[in-house]
PDB file of C-alpha atoms in Angstrom:
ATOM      1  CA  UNK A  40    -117.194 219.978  73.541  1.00 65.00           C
ATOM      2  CA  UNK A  41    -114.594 220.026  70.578  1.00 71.00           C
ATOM      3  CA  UNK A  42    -111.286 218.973  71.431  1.00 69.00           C
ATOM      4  CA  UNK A  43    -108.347 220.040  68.394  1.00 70.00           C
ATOM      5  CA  UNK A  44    -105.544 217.900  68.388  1.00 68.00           C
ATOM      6  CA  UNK A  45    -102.690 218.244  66.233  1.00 64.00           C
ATOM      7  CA  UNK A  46    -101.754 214.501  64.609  1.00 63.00           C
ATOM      8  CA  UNK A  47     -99.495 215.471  61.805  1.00 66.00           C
ATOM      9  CA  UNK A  48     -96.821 213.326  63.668  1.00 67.00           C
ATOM     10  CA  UNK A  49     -98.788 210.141  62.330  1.00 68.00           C
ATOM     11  CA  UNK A  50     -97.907 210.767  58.603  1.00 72.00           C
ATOM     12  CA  UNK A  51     -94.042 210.830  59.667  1.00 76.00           C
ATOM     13  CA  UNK A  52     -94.717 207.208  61.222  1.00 75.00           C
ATOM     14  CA  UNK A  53     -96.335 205.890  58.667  1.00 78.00           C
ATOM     15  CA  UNK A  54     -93.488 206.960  56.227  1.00 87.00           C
ATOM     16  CA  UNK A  55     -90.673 205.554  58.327  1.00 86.00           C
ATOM     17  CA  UNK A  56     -92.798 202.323  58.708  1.00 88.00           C
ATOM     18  CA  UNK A  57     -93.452 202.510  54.712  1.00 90.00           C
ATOM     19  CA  UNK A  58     -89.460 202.927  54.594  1.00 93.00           C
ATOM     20  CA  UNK A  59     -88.434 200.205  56.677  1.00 94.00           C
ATOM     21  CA  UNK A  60     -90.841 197.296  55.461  1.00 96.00           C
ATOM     22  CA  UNK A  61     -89.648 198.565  51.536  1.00 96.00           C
ATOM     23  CA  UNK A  62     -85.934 198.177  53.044  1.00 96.00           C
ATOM     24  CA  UNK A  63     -86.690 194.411  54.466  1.00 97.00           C
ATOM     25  CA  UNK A  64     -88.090 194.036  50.935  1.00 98.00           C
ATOM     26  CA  UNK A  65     -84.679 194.976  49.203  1.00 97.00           C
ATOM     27  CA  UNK A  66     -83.313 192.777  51.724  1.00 97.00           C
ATOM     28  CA  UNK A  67     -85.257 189.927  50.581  1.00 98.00           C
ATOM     29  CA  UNK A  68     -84.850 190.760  47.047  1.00 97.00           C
ATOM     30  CA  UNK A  69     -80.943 190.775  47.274  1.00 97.00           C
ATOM     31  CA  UNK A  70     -81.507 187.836  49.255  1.00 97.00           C
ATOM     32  CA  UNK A  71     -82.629 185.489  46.430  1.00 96.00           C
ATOM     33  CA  UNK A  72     -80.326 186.983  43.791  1.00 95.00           C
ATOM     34  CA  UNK A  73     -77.713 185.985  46.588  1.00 95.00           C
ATOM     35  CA  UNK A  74     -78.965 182.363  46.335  1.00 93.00           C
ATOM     36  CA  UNK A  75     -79.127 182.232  42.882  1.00 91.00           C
ATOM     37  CA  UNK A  76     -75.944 183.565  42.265  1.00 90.00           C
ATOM     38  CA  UNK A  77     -74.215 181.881  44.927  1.00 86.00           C
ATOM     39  CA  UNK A  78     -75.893 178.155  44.580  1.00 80.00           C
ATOM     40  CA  UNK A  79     -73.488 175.168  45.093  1.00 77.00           C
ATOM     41  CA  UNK A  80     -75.045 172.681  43.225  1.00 78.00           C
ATOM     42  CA  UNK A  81     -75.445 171.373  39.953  1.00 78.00           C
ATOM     43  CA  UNK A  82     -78.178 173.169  37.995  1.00 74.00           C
ATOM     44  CA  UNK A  83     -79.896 170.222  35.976  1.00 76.00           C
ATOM     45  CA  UNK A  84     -83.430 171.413  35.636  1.00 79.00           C
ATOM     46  CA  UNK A  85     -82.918 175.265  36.295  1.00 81.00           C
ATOM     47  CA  UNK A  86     -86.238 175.173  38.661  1.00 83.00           C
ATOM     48  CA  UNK A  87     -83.799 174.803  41.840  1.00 87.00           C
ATOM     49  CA  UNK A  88     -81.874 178.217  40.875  1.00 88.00           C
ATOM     50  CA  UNK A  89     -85.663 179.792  39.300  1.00 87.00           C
ATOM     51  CA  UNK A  90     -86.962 178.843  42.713  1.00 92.00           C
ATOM     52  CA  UNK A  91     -85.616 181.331  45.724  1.00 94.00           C
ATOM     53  CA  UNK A  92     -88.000 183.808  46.786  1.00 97.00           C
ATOM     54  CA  UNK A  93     -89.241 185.913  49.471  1.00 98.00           C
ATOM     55  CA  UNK A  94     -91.690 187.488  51.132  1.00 98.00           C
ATOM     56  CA  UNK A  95     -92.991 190.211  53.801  1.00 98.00           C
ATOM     57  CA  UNK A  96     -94.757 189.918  56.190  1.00 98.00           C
ATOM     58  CA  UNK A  97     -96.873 192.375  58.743  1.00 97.00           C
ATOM     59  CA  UNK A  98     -98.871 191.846  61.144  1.00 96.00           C
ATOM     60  CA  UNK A  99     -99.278 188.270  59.998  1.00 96.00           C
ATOM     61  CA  UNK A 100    -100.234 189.037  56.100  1.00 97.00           C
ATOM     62  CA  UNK A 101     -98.187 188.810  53.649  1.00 98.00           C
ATOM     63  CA  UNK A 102     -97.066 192.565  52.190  1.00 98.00           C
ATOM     64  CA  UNK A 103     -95.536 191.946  49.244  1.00 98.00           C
ATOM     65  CA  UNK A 104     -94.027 188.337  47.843  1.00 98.00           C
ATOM     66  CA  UNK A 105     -91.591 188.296  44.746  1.00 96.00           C
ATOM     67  CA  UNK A 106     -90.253 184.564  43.384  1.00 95.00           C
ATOM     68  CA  UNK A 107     -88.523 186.368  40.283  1.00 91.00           C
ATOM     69  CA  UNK A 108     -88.256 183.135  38.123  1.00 79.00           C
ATOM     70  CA  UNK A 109     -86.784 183.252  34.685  1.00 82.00           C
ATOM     71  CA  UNK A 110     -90.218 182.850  32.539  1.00 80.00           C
ATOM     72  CA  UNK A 111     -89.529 179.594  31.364  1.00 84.00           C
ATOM     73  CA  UNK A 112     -90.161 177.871  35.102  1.00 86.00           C
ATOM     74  CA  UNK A 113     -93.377 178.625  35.852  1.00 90.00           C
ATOM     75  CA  UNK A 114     -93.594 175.572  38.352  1.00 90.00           C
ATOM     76  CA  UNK A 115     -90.276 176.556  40.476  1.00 91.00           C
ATOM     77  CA  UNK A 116     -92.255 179.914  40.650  1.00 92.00           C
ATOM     78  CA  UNK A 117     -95.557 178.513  41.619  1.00 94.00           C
ATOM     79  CA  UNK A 118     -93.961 176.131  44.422  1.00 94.00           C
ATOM     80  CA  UNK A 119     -92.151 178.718  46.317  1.00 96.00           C
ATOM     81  CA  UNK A 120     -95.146 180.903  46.455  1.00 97.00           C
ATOM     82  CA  UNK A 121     -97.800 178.159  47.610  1.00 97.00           C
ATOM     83  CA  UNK A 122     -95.147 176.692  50.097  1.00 97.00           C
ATOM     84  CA  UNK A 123     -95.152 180.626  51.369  1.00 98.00           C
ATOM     85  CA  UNK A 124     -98.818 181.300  51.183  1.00 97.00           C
ATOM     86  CA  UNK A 125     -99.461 177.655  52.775  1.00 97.00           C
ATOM     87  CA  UNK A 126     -96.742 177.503  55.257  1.00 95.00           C
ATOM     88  CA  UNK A 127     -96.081 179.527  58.681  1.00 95.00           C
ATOM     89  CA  UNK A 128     -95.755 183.175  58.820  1.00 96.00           C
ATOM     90  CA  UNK A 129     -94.181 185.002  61.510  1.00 96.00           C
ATOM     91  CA  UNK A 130     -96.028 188.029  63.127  1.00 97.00           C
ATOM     92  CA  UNK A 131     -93.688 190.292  61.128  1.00 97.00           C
ATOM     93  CA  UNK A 132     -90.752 189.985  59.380  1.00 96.00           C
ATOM     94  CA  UNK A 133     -88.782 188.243  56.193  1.00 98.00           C
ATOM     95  CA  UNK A 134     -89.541 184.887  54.872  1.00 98.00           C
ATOM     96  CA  UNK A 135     -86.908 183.136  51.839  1.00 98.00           C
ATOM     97  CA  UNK A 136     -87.839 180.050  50.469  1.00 97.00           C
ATOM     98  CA  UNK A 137     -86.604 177.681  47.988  1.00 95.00           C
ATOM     99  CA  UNK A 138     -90.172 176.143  47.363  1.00 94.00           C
ATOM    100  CA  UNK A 139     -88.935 173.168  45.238  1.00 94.00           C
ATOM    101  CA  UNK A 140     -89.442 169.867  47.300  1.00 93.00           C
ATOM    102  CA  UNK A 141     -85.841 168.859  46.774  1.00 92.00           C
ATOM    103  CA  UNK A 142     -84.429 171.830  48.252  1.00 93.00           C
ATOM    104  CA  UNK A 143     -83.882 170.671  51.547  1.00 93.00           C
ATOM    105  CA  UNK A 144     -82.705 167.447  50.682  1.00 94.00           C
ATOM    106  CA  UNK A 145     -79.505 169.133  48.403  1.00 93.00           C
ATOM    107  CA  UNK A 146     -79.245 171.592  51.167  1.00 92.00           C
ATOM    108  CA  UNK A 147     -78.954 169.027  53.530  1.00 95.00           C
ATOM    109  CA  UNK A 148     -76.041 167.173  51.473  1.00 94.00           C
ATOM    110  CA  UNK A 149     -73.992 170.097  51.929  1.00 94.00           C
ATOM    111  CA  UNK A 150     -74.837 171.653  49.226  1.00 93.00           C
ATOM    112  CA  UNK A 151     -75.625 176.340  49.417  1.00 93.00           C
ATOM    113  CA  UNK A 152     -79.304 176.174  47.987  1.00 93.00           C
ATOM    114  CA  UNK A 153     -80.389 178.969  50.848  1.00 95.00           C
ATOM    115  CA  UNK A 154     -78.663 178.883  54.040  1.00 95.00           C
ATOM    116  CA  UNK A 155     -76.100 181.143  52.601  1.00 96.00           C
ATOM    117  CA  UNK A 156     -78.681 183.796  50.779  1.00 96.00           C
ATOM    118  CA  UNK A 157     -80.790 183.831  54.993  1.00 96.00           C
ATOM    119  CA  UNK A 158     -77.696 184.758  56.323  1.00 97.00           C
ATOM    120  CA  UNK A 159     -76.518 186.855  53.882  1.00 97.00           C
ATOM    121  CA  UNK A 160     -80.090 188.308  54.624  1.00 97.00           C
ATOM    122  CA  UNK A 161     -79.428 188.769  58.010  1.00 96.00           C
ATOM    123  CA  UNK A 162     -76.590 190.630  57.873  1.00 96.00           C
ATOM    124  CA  UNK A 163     -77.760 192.735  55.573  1.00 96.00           C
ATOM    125  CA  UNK A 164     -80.725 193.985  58.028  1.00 95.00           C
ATOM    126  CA  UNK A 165     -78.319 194.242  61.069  1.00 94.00           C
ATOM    127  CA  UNK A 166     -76.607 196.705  58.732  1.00 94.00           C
ATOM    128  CA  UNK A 167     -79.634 198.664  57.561  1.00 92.00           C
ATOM    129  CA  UNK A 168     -81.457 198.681  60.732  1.00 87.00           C
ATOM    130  CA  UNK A 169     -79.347 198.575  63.047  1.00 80.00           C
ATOM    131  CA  UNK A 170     -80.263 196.451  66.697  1.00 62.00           C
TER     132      UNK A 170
END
């Protein structure tokens, strides 16, 4: 017995999913220009500011990661994306990190390195999603 069914709806799903993990991209993108931009600290080295990235994640795999360092700070680049590749992922969803081991610790005397750029982040999906 041959049974026709009509699952043309599926491409429209996967294009809104396509859509909306390429928006929580742009969201992570803007993100780390956010931190970089924003950064309350003093920029001796230039690997804290080269540092901020982000990645995607889906379905527990990372989708797409970006740490868009200068050139010149290859090791701020490299941190960030082992400390994302080694370090927790959620199910699904946006990871920033600052992957420098200092980060916290200038964070942590007050100082914007990311807090600022994650909820700057969060906002930003609120806005684009919605609830």
């Amino acid at each position: 017995m041959k049974i026709d069914k009509d699952l043309s709806g599926f491409d429209e799903v996967d294009k809104w999913e396509d859509e909306l993990w390429d928006t929580v991209a742009d969201v992570g993108l803007d993100a780390v220009r956010f931190a970089k931009e924003n950064g309350e600290y003093k920029n001796h080295t230039h690997n804290l500011r080269n540092a901020p990235g982000y990645a995607v994640v889906k379905d527990g795999e990372i989708i797409k990661m970006e740490v868009p360092a200068d050139g010149n700070h290859a090791e701020a680049r490299k941190e960030t994306e082992d400390f994302i590749n080694n370090g927790e992922k959620p199910q699904n969803g946006l990871i920033l990190a600052d992957g420098m081991p200092y980060a916290s610790f200038v964070e942590s005397k007050g100082f914007d390195v990311l807090s600022g750029a994650a909820q700057h982040a969060g906002r930003e999906l609120e806005t684009k999603l919605g609830n």
